[in-house]
GROMACS .gro file of C-alpha atoms in nm:
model
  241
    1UNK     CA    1   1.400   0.571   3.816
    2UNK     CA    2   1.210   0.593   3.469
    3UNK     CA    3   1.048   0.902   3.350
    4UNK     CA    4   0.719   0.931   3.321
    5UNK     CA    5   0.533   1.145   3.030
    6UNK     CA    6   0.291   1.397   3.113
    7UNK     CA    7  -0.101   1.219   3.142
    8UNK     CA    8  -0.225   1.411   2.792
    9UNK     CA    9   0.096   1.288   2.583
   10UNK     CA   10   0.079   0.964   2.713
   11UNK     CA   11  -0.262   0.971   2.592
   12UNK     CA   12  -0.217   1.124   2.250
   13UNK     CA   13   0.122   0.914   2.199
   14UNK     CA   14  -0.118   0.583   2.257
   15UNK     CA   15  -0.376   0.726   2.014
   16UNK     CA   16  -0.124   0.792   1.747
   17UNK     CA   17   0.037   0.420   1.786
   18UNK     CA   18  -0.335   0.256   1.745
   19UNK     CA   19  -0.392   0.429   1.398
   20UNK     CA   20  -0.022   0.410   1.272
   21UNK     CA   21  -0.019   0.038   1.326
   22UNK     CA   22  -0.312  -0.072   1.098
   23UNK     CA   23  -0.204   0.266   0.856
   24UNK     CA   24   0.139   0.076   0.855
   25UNK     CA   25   0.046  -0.294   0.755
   26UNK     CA   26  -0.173  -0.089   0.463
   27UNK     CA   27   0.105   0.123   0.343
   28UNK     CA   28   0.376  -0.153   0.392
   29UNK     CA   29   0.164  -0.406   0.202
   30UNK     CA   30   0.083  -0.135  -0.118
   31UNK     CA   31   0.450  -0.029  -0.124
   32UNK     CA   32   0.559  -0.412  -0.184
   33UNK     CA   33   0.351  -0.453  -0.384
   34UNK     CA   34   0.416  -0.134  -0.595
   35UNK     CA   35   0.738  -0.187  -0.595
   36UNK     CA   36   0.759  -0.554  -0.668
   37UNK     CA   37   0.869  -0.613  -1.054
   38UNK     CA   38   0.802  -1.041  -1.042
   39UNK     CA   39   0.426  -0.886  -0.984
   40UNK     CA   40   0.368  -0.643  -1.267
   41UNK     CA   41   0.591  -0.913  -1.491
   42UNK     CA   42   0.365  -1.179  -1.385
   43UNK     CA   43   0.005  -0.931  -1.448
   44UNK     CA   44   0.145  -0.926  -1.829
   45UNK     CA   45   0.130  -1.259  -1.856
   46UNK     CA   46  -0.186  -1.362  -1.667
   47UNK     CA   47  -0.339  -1.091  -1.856
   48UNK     CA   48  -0.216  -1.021  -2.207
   49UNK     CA   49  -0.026  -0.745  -2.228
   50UNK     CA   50   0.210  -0.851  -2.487
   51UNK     CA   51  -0.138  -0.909  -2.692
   52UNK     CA   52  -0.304  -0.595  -2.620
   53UNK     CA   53  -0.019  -0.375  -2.656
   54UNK     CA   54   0.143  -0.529  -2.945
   55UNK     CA   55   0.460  -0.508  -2.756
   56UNK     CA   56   0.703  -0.819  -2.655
   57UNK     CA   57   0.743  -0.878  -2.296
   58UNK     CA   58   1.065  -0.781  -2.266
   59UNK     CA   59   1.000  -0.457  -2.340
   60UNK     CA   60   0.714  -0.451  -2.080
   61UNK     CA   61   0.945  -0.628  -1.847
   62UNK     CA   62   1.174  -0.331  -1.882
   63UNK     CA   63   0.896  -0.028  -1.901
   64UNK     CA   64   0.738  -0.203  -1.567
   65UNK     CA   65   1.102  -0.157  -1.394
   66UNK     CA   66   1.095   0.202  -1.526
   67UNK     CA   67   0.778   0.248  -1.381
   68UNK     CA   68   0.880   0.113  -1.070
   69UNK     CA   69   1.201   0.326  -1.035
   70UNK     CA   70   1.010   0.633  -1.153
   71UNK     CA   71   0.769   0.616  -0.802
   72UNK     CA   72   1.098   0.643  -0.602
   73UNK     CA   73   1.358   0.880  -0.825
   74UNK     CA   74   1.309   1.244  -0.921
   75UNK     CA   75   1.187   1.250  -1.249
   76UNK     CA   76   0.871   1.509  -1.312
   77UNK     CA   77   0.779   1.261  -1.633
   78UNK     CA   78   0.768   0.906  -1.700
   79UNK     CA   79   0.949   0.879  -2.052
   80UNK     CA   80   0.978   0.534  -2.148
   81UNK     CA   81   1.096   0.456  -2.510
   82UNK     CA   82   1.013   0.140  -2.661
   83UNK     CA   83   1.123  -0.026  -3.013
   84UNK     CA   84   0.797  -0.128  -3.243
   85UNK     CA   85   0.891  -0.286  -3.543
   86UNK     CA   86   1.261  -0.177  -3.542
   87UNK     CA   87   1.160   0.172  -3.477
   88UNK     CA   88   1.180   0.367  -3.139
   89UNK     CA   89   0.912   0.556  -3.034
   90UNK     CA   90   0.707   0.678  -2.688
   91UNK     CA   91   0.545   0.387  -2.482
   92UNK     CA   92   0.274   0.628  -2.386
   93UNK     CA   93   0.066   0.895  -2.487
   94UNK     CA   94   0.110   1.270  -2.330
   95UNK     CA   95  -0.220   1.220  -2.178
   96UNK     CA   96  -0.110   0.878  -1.989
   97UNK     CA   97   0.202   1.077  -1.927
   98UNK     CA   98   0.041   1.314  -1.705
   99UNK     CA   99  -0.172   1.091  -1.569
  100UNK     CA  100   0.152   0.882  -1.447
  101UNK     CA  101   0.228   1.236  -1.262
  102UNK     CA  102  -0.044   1.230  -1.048
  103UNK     CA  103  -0.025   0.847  -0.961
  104UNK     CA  104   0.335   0.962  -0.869
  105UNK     CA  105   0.228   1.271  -0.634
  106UNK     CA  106  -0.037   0.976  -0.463
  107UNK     CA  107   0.275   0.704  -0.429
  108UNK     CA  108   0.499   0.944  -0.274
  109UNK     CA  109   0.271   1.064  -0.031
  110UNK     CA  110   0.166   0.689   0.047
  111UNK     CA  111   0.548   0.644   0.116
  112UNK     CA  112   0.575   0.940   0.336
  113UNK     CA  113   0.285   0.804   0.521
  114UNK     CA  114   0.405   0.490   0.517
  115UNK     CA  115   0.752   0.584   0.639
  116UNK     CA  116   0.546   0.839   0.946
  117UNK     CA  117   0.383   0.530   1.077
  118UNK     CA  118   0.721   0.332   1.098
  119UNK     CA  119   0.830   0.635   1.276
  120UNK     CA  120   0.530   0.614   1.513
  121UNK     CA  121   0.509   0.274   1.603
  122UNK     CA  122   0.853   0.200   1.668
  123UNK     CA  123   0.891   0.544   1.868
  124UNK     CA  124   0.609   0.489   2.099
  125UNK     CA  125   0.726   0.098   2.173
  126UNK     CA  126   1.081   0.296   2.243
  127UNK     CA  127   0.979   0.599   2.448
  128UNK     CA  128   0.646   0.417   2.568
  129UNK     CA  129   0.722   0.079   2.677
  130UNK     CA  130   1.112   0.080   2.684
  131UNK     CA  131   1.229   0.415   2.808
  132UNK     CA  132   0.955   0.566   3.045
  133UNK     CA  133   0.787   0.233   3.112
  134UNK     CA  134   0.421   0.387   3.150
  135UNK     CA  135   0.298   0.109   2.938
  136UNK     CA  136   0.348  -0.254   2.999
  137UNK     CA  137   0.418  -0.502   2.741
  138UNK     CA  138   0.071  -0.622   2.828
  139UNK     CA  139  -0.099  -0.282   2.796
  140UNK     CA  140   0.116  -0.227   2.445
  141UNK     CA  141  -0.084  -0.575   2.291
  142UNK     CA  142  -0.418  -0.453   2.432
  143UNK     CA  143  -0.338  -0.093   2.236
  144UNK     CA  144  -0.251  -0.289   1.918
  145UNK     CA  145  -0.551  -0.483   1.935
  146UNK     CA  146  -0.783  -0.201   2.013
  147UNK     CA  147  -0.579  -0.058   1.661
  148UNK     CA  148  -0.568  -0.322   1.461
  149UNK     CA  149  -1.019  -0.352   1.532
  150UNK     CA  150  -1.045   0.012   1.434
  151UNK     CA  151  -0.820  -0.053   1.112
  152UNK     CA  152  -1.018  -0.385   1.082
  153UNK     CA  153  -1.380  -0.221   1.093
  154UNK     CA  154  -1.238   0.066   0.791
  155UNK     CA  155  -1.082  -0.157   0.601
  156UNK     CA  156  -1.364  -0.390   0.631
  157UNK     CA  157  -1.625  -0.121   0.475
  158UNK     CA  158  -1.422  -0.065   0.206
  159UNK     CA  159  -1.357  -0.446   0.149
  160UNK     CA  160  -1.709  -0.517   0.119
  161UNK     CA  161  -1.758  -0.179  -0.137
  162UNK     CA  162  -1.490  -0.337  -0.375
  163UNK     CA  163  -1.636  -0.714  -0.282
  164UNK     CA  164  -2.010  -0.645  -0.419
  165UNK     CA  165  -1.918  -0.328  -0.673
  166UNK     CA  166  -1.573  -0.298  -0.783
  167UNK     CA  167  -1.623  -0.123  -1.113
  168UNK     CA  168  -1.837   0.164  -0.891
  169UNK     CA  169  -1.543   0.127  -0.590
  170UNK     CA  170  -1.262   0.157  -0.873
  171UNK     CA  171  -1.422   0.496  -1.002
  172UNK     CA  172  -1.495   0.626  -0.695
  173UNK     CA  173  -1.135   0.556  -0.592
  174UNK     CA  174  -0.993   0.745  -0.921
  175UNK     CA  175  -1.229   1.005  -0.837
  176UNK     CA  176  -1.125   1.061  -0.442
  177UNK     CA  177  -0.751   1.067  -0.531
  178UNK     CA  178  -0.702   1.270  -0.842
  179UNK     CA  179  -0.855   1.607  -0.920
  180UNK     CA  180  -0.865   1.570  -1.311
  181UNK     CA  181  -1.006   1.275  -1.534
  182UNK     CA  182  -0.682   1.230  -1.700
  183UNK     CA  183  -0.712   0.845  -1.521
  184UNK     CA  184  -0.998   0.761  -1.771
  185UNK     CA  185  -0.785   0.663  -2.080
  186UNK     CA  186  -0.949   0.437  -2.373
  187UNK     CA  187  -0.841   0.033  -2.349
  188UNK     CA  188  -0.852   0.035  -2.796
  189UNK     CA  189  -0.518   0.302  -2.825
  190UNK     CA  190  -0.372   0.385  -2.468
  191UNK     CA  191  -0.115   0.116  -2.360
  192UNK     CA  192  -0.134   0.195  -1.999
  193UNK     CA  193  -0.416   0.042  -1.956
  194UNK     CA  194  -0.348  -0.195  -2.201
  195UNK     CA  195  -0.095  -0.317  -1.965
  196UNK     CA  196  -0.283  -0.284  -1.612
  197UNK     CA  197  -0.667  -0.358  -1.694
  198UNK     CA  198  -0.921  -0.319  -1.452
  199UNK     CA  199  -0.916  -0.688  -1.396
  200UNK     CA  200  -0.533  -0.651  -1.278
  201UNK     CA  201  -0.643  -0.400  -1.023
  202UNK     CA  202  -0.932  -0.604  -0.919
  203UNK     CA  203  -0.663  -0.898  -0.861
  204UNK     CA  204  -0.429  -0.684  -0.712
  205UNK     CA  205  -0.709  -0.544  -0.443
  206UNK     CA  206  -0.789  -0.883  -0.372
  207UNK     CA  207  -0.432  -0.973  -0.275
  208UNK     CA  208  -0.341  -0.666  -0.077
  209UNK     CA  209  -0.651  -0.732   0.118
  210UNK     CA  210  -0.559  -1.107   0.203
  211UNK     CA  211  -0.202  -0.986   0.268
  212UNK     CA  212  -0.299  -0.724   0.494
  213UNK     CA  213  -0.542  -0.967   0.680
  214UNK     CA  214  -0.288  -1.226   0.746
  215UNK     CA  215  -0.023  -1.007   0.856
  216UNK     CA  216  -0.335  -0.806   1.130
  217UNK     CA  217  -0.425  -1.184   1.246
  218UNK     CA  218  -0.048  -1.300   1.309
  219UNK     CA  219  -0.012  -1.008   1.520
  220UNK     CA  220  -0.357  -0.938   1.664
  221UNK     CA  221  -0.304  -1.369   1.738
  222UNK     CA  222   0.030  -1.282   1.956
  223UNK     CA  223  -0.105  -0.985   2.118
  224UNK     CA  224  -0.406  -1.225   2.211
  225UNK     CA  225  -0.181  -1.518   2.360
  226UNK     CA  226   0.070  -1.291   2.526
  227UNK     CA  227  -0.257  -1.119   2.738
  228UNK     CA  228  -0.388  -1.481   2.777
  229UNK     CA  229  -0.066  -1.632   2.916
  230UNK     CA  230   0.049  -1.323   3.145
  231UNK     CA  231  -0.316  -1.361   3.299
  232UNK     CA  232  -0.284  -1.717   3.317
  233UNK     CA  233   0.070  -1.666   3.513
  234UNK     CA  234  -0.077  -1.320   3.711
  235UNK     CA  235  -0.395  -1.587   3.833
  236UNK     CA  236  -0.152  -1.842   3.886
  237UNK     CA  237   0.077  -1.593   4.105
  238UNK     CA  238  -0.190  -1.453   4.246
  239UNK     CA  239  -0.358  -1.821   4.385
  240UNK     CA  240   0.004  -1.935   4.512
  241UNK     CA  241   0.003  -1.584   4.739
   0.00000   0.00000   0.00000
């Protein structure tokens, strides 16, 4: 005989698993991409980096590991040296420096989230589905879906913000998630932005939001044919009878 969880966690539990899974496909998708070093070597090409920092792009190939490595280790400061010219000197400023702080406080806590709604999801398919069996397999696909429309509906408002504005959404963003203006740095003299321009980030929005719409539609497409093909069977059952 299965246990069976109490009526008001069974209901909170099935709450919590329809926001982690569209908070997970988010989080997921930003982390890759964060941590992906083919992508930040391949925005220095497409957009000039070598050019607008005056740097070669094996040194940026190297600082954009370091930056990489520096969202997961314990450093309190990105210090990346880089050789100009023969001579060694800071890649950036003290003001960019800080500024990397922040962005590292905002990844970290997008990884704990991240790693919560791992945590979620697979814990309420375990306890939910496998161990007290209070939810079907076909009630877990209608949950996802009902999750994956109220992910849909947020994302979508923010997709169509960045869509028709994304200089205003890009500011606003900055301006949401850090508490200083250290994030508004001069294109001319501060390489950071040098080496991710606005147009990067616009690019880089516009791929996270086709990855994470691909990877809701293969799974909001299974949860749809499982419920259509267990109703077929149930009618079909249910005519033989």
């Amino acid at each position: 005989m299965k246990r069976r969880l109490p009526p008001i966690i069974q209901g909170l539990a099935a709450a919590a698993f329809a926001a982690a899974l569209p908070l997970l496909i988010v989080t997921s998708t930003v982390r890759w991409i964060a941590g992906d070093a083919a992508y930040y070597r391949h925005g220095f090409r497409a957009f000039d980096a070598a050019d607008r920092t005056g740097l070669p792009l094996a040194e940026l190939d190297r600082a954009g590991q370091e930056i990489i490595d520096y969202f997961e280790n314990d450093a309190d400061s990105l210090r990346i040296v880089v050789t100009v010219n023969g001579a060694e000197e800071p890649l950036f400023g003290e003001r960019e420096v800080a500024h990397m702080r922040d962005v590292k406080a905002l990844m970290r806590a997008l990884f704990r989230v991240n790693e919560t709604a791992l945590v979620v999801v697979l814990g309420y398919i375990a306890l939910a589905v496998l161990w007290s069996g209070e939810r079907s397999i076909r009630g877990l696909a209608k949950l996802a879906l009902a999750g994956l429309g109220a992910g849909a509906a947020a994302v979508g408002v923010i997709a169509v913000f960045a869509v028709t504005g994304f200089d205003q959404a890009w500011t606003t963003f900055h301006e949401i998630a850090f508490r200083n203006d250290l994030w508004r740095l001069d294109p001319d003299t501060d390489r950071l932005i040098q080496m991710f321009p606005e147009p990067f980030w616009q690019q880089t929005t516009y791929l996270a939001g086709a990855l994470i719409g691909i990877q809701a539609a293969v799974i909001a497409a299974a949860a749809g044919l499982y419920l259509l093909r267990t109703r077929r069977a149930g009618n079909e059952a249910a005519s033989v009878g």
